[in-house]
Coordinates of C-alpha atoms and ligand atoms in Angstrom, one line a residue:
X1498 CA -40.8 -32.9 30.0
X1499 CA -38.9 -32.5 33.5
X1500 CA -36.0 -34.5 32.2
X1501 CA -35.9 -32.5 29.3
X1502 CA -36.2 -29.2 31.0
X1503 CA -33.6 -30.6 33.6
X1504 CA -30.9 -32.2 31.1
X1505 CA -31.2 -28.5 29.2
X1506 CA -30.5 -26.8 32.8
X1507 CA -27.8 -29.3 33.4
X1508 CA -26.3 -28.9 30.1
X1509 CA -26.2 -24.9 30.3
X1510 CA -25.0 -24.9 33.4
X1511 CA -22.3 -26.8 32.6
X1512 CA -21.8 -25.0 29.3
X1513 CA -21.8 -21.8 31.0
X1514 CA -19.6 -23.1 33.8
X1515 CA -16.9 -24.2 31.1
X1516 CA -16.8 -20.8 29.8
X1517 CA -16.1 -18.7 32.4
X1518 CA -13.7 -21.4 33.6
X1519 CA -12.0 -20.5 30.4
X1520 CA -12.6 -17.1 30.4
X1521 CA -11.4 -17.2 33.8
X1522 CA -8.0 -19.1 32.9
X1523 CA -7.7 -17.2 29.8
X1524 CA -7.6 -13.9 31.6
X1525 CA -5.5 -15.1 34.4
X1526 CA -2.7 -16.5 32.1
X1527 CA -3.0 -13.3 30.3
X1528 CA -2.1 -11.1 33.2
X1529 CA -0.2 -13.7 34.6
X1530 CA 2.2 -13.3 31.2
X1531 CA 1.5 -9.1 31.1
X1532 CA 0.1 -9.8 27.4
X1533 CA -1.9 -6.8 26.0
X1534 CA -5.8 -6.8 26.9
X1535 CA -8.2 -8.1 24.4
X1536 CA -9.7 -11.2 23.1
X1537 CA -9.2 -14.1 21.4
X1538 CA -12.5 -14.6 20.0
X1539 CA -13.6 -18.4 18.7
X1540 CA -11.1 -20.8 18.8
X1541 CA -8.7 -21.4 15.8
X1542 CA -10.7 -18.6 13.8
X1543 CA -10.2 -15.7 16.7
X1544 CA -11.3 -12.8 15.8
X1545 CA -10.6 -13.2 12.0
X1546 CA -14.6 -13.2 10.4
X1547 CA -14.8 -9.7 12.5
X1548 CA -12.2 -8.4 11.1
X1549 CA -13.0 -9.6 7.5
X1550 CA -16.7 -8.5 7.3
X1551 CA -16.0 -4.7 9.0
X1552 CA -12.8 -4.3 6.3
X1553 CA -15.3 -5.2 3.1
X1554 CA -17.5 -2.4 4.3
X1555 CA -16.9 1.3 3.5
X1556 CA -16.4 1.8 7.6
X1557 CA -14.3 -0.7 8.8
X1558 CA -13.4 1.8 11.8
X1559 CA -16.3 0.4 14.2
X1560 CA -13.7 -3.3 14.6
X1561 CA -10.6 -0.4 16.3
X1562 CA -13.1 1.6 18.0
X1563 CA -14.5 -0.6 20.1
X1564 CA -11.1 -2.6 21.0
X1565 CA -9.3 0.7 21.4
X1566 CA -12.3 2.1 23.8
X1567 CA -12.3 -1.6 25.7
X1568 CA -8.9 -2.4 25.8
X1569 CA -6.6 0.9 24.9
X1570 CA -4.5 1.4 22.2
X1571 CA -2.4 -1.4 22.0
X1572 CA -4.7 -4.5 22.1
X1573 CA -4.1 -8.5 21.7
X1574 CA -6.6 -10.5 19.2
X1575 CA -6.7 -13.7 17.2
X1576 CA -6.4 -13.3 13.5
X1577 CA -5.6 -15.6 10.3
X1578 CA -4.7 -18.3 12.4
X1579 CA -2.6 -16.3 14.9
X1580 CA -2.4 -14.4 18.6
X1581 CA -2.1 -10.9 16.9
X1582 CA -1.1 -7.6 18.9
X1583 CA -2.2 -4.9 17.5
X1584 CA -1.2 -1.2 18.1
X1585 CA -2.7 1.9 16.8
X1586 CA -0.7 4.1 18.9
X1587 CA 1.8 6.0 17.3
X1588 CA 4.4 6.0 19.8
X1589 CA 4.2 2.1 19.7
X1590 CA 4.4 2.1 15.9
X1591 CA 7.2 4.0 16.0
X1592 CA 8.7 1.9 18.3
X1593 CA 8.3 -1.7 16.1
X1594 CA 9.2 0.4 13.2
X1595 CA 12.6 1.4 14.1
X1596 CA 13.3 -1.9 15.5
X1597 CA 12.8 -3.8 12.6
X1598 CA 15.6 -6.7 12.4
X1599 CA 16.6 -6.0 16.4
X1600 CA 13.5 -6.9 18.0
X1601 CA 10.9 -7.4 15.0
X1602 CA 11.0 -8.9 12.0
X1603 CA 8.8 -8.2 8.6
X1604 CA 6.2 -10.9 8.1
X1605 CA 4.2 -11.8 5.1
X1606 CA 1.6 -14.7 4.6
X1607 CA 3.0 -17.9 3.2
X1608 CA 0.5 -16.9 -0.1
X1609 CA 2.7 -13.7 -0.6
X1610 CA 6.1 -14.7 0.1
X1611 CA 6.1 -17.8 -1.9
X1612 CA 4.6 -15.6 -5.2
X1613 CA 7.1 -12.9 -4.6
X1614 CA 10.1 -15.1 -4.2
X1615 CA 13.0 -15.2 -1.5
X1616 CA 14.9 -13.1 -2.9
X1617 CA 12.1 -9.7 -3.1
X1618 CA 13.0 -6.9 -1.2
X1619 CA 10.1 -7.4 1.1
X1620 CA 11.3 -10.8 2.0
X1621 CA 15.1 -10.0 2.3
X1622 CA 17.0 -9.5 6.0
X1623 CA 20.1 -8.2 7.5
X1624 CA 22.6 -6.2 5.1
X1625 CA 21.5 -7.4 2.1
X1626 CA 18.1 -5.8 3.1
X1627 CA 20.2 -2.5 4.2
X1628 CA 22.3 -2.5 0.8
X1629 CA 19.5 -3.5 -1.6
X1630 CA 16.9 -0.8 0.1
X1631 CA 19.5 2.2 -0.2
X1632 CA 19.9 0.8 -4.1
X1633 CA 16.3 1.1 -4.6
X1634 CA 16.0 4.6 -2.6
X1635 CA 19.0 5.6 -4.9
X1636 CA 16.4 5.4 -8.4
X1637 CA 13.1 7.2 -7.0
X1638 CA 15.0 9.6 -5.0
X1639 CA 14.3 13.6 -6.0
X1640 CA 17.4 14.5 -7.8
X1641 CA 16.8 11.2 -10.1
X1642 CA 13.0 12.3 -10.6
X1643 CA 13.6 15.8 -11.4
X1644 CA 16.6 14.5 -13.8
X1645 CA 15.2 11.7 -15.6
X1646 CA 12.2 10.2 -14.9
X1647 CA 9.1 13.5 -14.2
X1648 CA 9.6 13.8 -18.1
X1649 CA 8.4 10.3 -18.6
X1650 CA 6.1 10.4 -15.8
X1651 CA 4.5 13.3 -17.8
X1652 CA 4.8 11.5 -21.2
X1653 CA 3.1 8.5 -20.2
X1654 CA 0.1 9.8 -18.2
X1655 CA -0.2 12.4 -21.4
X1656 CA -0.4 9.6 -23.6
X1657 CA -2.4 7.4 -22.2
X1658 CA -4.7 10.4 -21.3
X1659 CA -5.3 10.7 -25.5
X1660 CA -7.7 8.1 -26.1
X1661 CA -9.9 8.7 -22.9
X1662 CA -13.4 9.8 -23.9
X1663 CA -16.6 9.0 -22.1
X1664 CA -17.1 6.6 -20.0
X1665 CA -13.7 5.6 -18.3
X1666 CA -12.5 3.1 -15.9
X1667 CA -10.4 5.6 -13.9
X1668 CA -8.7 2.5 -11.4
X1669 CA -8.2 0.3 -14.8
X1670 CA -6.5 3.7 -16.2
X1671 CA -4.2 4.3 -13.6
X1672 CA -3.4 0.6 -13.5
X1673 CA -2.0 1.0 -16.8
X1674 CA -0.1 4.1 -16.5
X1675 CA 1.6 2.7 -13.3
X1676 CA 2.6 -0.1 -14.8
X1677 CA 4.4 0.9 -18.1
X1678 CA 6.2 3.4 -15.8
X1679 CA 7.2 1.0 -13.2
X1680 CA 8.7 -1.1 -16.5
X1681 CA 10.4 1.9 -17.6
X1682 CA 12.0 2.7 -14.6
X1683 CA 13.1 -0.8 -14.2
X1684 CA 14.1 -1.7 -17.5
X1685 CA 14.3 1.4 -19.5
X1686 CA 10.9 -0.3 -21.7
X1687 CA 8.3 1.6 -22.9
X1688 CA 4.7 0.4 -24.0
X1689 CA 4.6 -2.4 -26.4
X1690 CA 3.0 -5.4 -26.8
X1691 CA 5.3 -7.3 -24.2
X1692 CA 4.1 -4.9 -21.2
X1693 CA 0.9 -5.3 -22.5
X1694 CA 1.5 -9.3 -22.1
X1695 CA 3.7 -9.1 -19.0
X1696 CA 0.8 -6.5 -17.1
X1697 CA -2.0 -9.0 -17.8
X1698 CA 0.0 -12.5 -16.2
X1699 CA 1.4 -9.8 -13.2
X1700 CA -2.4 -8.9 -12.6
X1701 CA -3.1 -12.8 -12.4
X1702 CA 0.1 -13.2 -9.9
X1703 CA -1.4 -10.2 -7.4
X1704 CA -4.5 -11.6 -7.1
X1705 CA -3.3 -14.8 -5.9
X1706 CA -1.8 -12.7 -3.0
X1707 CA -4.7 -13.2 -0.5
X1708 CA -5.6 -16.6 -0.9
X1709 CA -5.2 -20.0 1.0
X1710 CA -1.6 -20.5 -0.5
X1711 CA -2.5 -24.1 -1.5
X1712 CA -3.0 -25.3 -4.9
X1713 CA -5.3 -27.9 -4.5
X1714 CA -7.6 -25.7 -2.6
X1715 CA -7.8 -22.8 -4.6
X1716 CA -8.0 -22.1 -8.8
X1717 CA -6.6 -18.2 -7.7
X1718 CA -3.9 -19.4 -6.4
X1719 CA -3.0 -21.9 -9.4
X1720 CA -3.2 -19.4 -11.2
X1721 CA -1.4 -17.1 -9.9
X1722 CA 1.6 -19.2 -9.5
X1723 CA 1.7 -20.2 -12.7
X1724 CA 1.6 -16.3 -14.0
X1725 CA 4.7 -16.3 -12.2
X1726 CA 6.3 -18.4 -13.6
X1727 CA 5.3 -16.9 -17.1
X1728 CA 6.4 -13.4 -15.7
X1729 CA 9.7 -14.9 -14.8
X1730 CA 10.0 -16.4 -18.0
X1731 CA 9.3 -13.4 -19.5
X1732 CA 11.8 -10.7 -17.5
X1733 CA 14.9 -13.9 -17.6
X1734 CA 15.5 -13.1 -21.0
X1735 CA 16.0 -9.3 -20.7
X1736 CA 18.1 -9.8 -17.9
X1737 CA 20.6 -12.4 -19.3
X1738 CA 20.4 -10.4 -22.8
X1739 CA 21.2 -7.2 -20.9
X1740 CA 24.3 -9.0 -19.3
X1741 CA 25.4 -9.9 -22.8
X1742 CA 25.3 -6.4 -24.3
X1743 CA 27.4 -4.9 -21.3
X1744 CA 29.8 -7.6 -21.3
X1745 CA 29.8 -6.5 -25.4
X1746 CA 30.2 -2.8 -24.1
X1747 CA 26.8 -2.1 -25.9
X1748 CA 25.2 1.1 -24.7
X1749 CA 25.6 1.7 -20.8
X1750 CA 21.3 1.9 -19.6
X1751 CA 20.4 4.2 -16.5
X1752 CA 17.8 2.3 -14.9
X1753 CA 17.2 -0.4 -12.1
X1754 CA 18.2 -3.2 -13.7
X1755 CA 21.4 -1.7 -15.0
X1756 CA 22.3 -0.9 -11.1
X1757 CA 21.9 -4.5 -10.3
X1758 CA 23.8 -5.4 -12.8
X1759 CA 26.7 -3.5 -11.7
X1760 CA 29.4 -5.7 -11.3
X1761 CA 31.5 -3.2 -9.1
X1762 CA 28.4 -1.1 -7.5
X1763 CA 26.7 -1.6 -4.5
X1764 CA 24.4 -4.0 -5.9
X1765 CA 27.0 -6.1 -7.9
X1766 CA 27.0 -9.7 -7.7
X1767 CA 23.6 -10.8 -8.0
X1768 CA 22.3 -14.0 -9.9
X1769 CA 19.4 -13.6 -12.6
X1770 CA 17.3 -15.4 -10.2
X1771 CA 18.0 -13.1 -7.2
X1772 CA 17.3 -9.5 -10.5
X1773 CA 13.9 -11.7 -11.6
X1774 CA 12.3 -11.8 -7.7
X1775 CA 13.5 -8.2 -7.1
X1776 CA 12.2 -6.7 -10.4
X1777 CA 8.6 -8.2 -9.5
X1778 CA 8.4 -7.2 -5.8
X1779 CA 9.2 -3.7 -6.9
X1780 CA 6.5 -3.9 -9.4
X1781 CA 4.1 -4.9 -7.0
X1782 CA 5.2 -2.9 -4.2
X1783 CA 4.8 0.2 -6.8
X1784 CA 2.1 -0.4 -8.8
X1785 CA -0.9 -1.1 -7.3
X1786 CA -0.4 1.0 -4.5
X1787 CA 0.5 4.3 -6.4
X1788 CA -2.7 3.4 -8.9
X1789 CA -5.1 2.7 -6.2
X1790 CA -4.2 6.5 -4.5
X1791 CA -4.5 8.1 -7.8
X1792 CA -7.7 6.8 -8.3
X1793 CA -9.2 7.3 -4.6
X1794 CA -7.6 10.8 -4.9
X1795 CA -10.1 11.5 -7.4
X1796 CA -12.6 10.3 -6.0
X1797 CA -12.2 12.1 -2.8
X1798 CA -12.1 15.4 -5.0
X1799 CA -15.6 14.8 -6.7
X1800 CA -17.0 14.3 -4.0
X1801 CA -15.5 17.6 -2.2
X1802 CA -16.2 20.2 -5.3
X1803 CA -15.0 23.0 -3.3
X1804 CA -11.2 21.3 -2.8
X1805 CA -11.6 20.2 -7.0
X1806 CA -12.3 23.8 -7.9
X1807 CA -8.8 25.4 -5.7
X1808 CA -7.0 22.6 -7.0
X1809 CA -8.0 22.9 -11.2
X1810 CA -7.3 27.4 -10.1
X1811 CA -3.5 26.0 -9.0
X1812 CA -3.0 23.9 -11.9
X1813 CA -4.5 26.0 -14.5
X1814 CA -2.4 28.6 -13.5
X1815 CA 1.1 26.5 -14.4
X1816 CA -0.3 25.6 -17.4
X1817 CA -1.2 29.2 -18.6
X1818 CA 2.4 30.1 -18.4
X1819 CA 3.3 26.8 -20.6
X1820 CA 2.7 25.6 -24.4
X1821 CA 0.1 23.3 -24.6
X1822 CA 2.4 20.6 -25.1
X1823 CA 5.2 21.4 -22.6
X1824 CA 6.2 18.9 -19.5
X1825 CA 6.1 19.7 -16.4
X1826 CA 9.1 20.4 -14.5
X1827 CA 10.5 20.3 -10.9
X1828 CA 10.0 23.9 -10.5
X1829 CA 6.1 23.1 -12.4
X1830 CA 6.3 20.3 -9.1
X1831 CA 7.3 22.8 -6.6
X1832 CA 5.0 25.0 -7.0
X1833 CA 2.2 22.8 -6.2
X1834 CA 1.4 23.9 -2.7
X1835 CA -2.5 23.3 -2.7
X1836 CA -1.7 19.8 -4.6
X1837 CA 0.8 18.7 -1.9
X1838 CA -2.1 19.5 0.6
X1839 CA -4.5 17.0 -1.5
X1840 CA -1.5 14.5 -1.5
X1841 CA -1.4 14.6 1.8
X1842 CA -5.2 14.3 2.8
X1843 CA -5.4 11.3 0.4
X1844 CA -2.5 9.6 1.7
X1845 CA -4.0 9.9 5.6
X1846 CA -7.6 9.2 4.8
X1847 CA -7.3 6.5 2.1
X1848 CA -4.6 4.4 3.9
X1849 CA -3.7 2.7 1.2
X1850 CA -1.5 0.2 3.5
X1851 CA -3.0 0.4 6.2
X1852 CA -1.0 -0.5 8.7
X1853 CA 2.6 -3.2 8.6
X1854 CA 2.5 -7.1 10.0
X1855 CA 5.9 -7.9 12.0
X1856 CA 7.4 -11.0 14.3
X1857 CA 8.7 -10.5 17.4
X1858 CA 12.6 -11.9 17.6
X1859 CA 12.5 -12.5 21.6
X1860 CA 10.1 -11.6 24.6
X1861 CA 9.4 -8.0 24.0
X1862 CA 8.0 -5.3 26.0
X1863 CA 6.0 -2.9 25.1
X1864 CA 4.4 -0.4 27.6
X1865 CA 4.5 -2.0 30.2
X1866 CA 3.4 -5.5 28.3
X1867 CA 5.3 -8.6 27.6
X1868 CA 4.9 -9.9 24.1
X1869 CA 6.0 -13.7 23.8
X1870 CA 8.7 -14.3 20.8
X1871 CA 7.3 -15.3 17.7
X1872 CA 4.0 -13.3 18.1
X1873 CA 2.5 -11.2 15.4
X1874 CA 2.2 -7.7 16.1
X1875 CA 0.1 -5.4 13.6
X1876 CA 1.1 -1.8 13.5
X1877 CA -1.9 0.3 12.1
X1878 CA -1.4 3.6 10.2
X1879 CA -5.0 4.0 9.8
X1880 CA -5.9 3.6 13.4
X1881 CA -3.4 6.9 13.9
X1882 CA -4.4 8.5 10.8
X1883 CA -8.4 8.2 11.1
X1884 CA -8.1 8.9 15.0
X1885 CA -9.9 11.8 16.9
X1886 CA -6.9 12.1 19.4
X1887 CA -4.6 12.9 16.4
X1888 CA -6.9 14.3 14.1
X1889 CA -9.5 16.9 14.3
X1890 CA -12.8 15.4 12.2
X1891 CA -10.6 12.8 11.3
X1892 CA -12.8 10.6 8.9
X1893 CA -13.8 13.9 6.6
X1894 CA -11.8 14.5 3.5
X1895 CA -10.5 18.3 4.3
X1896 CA -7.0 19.2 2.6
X1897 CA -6.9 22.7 4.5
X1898 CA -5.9 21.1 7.5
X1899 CA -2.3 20.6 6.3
X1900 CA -2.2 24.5 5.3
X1901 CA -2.7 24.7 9.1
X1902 CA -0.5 22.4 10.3
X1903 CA 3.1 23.2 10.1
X1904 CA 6.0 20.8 11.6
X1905 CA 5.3 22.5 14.8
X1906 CA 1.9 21.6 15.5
X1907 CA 2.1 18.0 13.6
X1908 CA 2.7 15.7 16.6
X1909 CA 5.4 13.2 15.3
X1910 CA 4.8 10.0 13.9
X1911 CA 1.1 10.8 13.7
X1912 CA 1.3 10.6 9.5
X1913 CA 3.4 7.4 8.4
X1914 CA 1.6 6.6 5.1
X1915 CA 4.9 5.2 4.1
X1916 CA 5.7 3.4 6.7
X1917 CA 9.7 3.8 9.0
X1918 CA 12.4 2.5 9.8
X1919 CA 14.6 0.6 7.9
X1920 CA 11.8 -0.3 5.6
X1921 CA 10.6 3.2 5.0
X1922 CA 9.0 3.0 1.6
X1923 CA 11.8 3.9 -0.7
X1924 CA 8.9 5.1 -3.1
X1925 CA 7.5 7.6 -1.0
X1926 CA 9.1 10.5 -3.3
X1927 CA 8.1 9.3 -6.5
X1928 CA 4.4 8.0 -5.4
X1929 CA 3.7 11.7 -4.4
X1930 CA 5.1 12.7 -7.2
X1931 CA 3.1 10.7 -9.8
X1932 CA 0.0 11.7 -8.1
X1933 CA 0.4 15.2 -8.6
X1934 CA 1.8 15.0 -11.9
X1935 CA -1.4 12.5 -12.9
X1936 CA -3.4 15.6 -10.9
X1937 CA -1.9 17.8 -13.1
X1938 CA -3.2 16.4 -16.5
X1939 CA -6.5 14.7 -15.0
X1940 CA -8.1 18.6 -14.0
X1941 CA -6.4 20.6 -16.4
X1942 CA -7.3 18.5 -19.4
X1943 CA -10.7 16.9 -18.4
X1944 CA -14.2 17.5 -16.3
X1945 CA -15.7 14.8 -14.9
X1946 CA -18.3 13.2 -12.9
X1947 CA -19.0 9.8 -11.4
X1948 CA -21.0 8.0 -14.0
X1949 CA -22.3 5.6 -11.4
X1950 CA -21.8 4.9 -7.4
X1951 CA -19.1 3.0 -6.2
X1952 CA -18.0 1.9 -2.7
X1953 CA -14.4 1.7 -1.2
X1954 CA -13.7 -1.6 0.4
X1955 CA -10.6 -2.3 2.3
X1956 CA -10.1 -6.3 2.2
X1957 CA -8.4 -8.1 0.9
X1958 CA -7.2 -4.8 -0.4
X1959 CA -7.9 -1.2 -0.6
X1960 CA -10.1 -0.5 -3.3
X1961 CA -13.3 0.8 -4.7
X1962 CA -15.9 -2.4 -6.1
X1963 CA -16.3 -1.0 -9.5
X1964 CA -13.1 0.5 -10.1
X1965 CA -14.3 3.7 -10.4
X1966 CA -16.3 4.6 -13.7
X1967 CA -16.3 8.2 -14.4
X1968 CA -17.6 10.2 -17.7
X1969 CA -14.9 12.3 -18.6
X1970 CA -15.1 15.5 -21.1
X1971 CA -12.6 17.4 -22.6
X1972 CA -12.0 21.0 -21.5
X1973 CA -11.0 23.8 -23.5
X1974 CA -7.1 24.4 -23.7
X1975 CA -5.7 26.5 -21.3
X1976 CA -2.6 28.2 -22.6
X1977 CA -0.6 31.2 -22.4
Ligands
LIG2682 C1 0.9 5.7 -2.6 C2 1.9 4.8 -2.9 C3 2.6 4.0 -1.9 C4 2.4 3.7 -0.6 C5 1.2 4.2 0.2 C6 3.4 2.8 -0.1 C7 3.5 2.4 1.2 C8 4.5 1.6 1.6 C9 4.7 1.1 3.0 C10 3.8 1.5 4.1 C11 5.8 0.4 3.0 C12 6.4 -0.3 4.3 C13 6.2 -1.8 4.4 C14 6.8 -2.3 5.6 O1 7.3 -1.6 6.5 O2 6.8 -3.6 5.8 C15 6.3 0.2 1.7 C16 7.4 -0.5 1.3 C17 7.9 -0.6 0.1 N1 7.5 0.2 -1.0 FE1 6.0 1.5 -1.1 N2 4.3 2.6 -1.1 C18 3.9 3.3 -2.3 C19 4.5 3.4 -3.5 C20 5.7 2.8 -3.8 C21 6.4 2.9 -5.1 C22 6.0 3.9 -6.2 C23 7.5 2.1 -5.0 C24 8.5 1.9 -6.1 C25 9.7 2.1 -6.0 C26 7.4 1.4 -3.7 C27 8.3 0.5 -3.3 C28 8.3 -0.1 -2.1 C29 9.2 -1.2 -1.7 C30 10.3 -1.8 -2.6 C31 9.0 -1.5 -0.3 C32 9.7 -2.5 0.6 C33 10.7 -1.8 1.4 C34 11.5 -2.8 2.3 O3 10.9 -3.8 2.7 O4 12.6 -2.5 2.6 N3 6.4 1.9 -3.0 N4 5.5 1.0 0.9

């Protein structure tokens, strides 16, 4: 029993004298190279399980809060295989923001980059990032969406707003309207059976977006690759037949892929491999975020009756000055105050992205710290946006705080929902848009209520767990 007790005594001490030798060496080098405080957590794994199991609960804030109270707001950890640092200060965002292809470079896992394709927007460096960015900004900037495309934004969420009745999977809902108008704005298509095909292998190629990007390992992943290369498949054809009708001088289209086509515009030039990878980043970088905000928006406002109830008194009162059937239009849009305060709210407390990976190019500092080229640095909009020091009763949903807060009390760079820089999401118009319009329709034509719970989870994306059902009922017209 002595030996036992002694070999256990030997073998903790020993254990315990390894760790703090490592702990020891671990924090010396770290000083030693000025790296941000924090920890690297287990080896190989870091940090990563933490983070995984606090973002697939509804408060995921508890992981930042203790790092930023331990370590300050610009921390190092160990996530997904890498030495991560990770900033949720907004001065520090701002900072790897604007120096995006100087000092920092966009970075995507291998799972993502290899299903969007190297020639996606996301992926894409240098000038042909600057000229291909402007291009996009260019189709979803106002002028264009008061011109052209608020009248089919209104269309489509009218029309697919017809056949709800009962129970209703709102995120399913908004899905589908964000997805035939993303195809319309790209390719001038409206909903037939080929969307209908082309949304169902797209949905199969997103959720192979946060898996171990190796076939053999993982069915999602198959799957999703091979959805791809169906969606490819599918969009080849409609580029290569919309080559032949211009070369035909067939009727000239206004939409995405008529720009890339242009042979002497800013976007001229480009193979139908290079139009297929850019059509389906824009697809996902559109969809899914702009019908995941729509949804949480409305959930947000059932839960808040008092902000539902000011927001139905501002819509109903553009629609009593319209026919039942009449679009809304930019001056409909502009007079939205209340709505843009709503927008706003959910934008900041949903955090749909919630926050940008980049690569360092070279050794960079950062307050005071050196980060080592080739690190990953994390910078988190929801650490800003859900903070006390930036927020006041950050974590409630409250859409009068931006009646209060005018550009002069807003400290800057404290609400980045979209991102900065030069990859400022060039959808940041439009999404805000859509949401109001889809506002618009949702109180003015329906009631509702949750027709059961459901949780938001934040991993692998944001989302609620049962995509939302509610029990919708129509209201009586309101009209002039
Ligand atoms: C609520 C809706 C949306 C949110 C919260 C959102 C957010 C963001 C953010 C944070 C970025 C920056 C990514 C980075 O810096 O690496 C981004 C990029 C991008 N977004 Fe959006 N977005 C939304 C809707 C849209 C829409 C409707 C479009 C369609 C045009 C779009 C197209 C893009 C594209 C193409 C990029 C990549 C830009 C680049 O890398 O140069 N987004 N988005």
């Amino acid at each position: 029993m002595d030996i036992f007790l002694s070999t256990i005594f030997s073998l903790s001490t020993f254990l315990l004298t390894v760790l703090l030798f490592i702990a020891a060496t671990t924090h010396f080098s770290r000083r030693k190279r000025r790296l941000p405080p924090g920890n690297s957590g287990l080896p190989f794994i870091g940090e990563t399980l933490q983070l995984i199991s606090a973002y697939k609960t509804e408060n995921p804030e508890p992981f930042i809060d203790e790092r930023v109270s331990k370590f300050g707001s610009v921390f190092s950890t160990h996530v997904f295989g890498e030495p991560t640092v990770f900033s949720a200060d907004p001065e520090t965002n701002r900072f790897i923001l604007q120096n995006e292809g100087k000092l920092f470079e966009s970075s995507y896992p291998g799972s993502i980059s290899n299903l969007l394709g190297k020639h996606s927007l996301l992926l894409m460096r240098g000038g042909l990032h600057r000229r291909m960015h402007s291009l996009t900004l260019s189709f979803a900037n106002s002028p264009i969406i008061k011109d052209r495309l608020l009248a089919d934004i209104d269309r489509l969420v009218r029309v697919n707003m017809e056949s709800w009745s009962g129970r209703v999977l709102l995120m399913d809902e908004a899905k589908k309207i964000t997805f035939q108008l993303t195809v319309k704005i790209l390719m001038s298509f409206d909903p037939c059976e080929w969307t209908e095909n082309l949304m169902k292998e797209y949905m199969l190629v997103i959720e192979g977006f946060f898996t171990v990007p190796w076939p053999i390992l993982s069915s999602t992943y198959r799957r999703a690759i091979t959805a791809r290369k169906k969606v490819a498949e599918a969009l080849s054809p409609v580029v290569r037949e919309r080559r032949r009708e211009r070369k035909e001088g067939g009727e000239k289209k206004e939409d995405m892929l008529a720009a890339m086509l242009d042979e002497d515009g800013s976007g001229g030039g480009l193979s139908d491999e290079e139009i297929v990878d850019f059509l389906l980043a824009l697809l996902v970088a559109g969809y899914d975020t702009t019908s995941t905000i729509m949804t949480l928006a409305i959930k947000y406002l059932t839960e808040t009756p008092r902000a539902l109830a000011q927001l139905k008194e501002e819509h109903d009162g553009i629609r009593a000055k319209k026919d039942e059937l009449e679009a809304l239009n930019w001056e409909d849009y502009k007079s939205m105050p209340f709505t843009q305060c709503v927008v706003n709210e959910a934008l900041r407390i949903t955090n749909i992205i919630s926050g940008v990976f980049r690569r360092t190019m070279e050794d960079v500092n950062i307050k005071g710290y050196i980060i080592p080229k080739g690190w990953k640095v994390f910078a988190s909009m929801r650490a800003v946006h859900l903070s006390h020091d930036h927020f006041k009763d950050p974590r409630s949903f409250y859409p009068w705080r931006w009646q209060q807060m005018n550009n002069s009390t807003t400290i800057p760079n404290t609400f980045t929902p979209f991102g900065g820089g030069p990859r400022r999401c060039p959808g940041y118009e439009l999404a805000r848009v859509v949401l109001s319009v889809f506002l618009h329709h949702m109180v003015t034509t329906f009631s509702w209520e949750a027709a059961e719970e459901d949780q938001i989870v934040y991993f692998p994306t944001t989302r609620t767990k049962k995509r939302y059902p509610i029990l919708v009922q129509r209201r009586d017209i309101v009209g002039p």
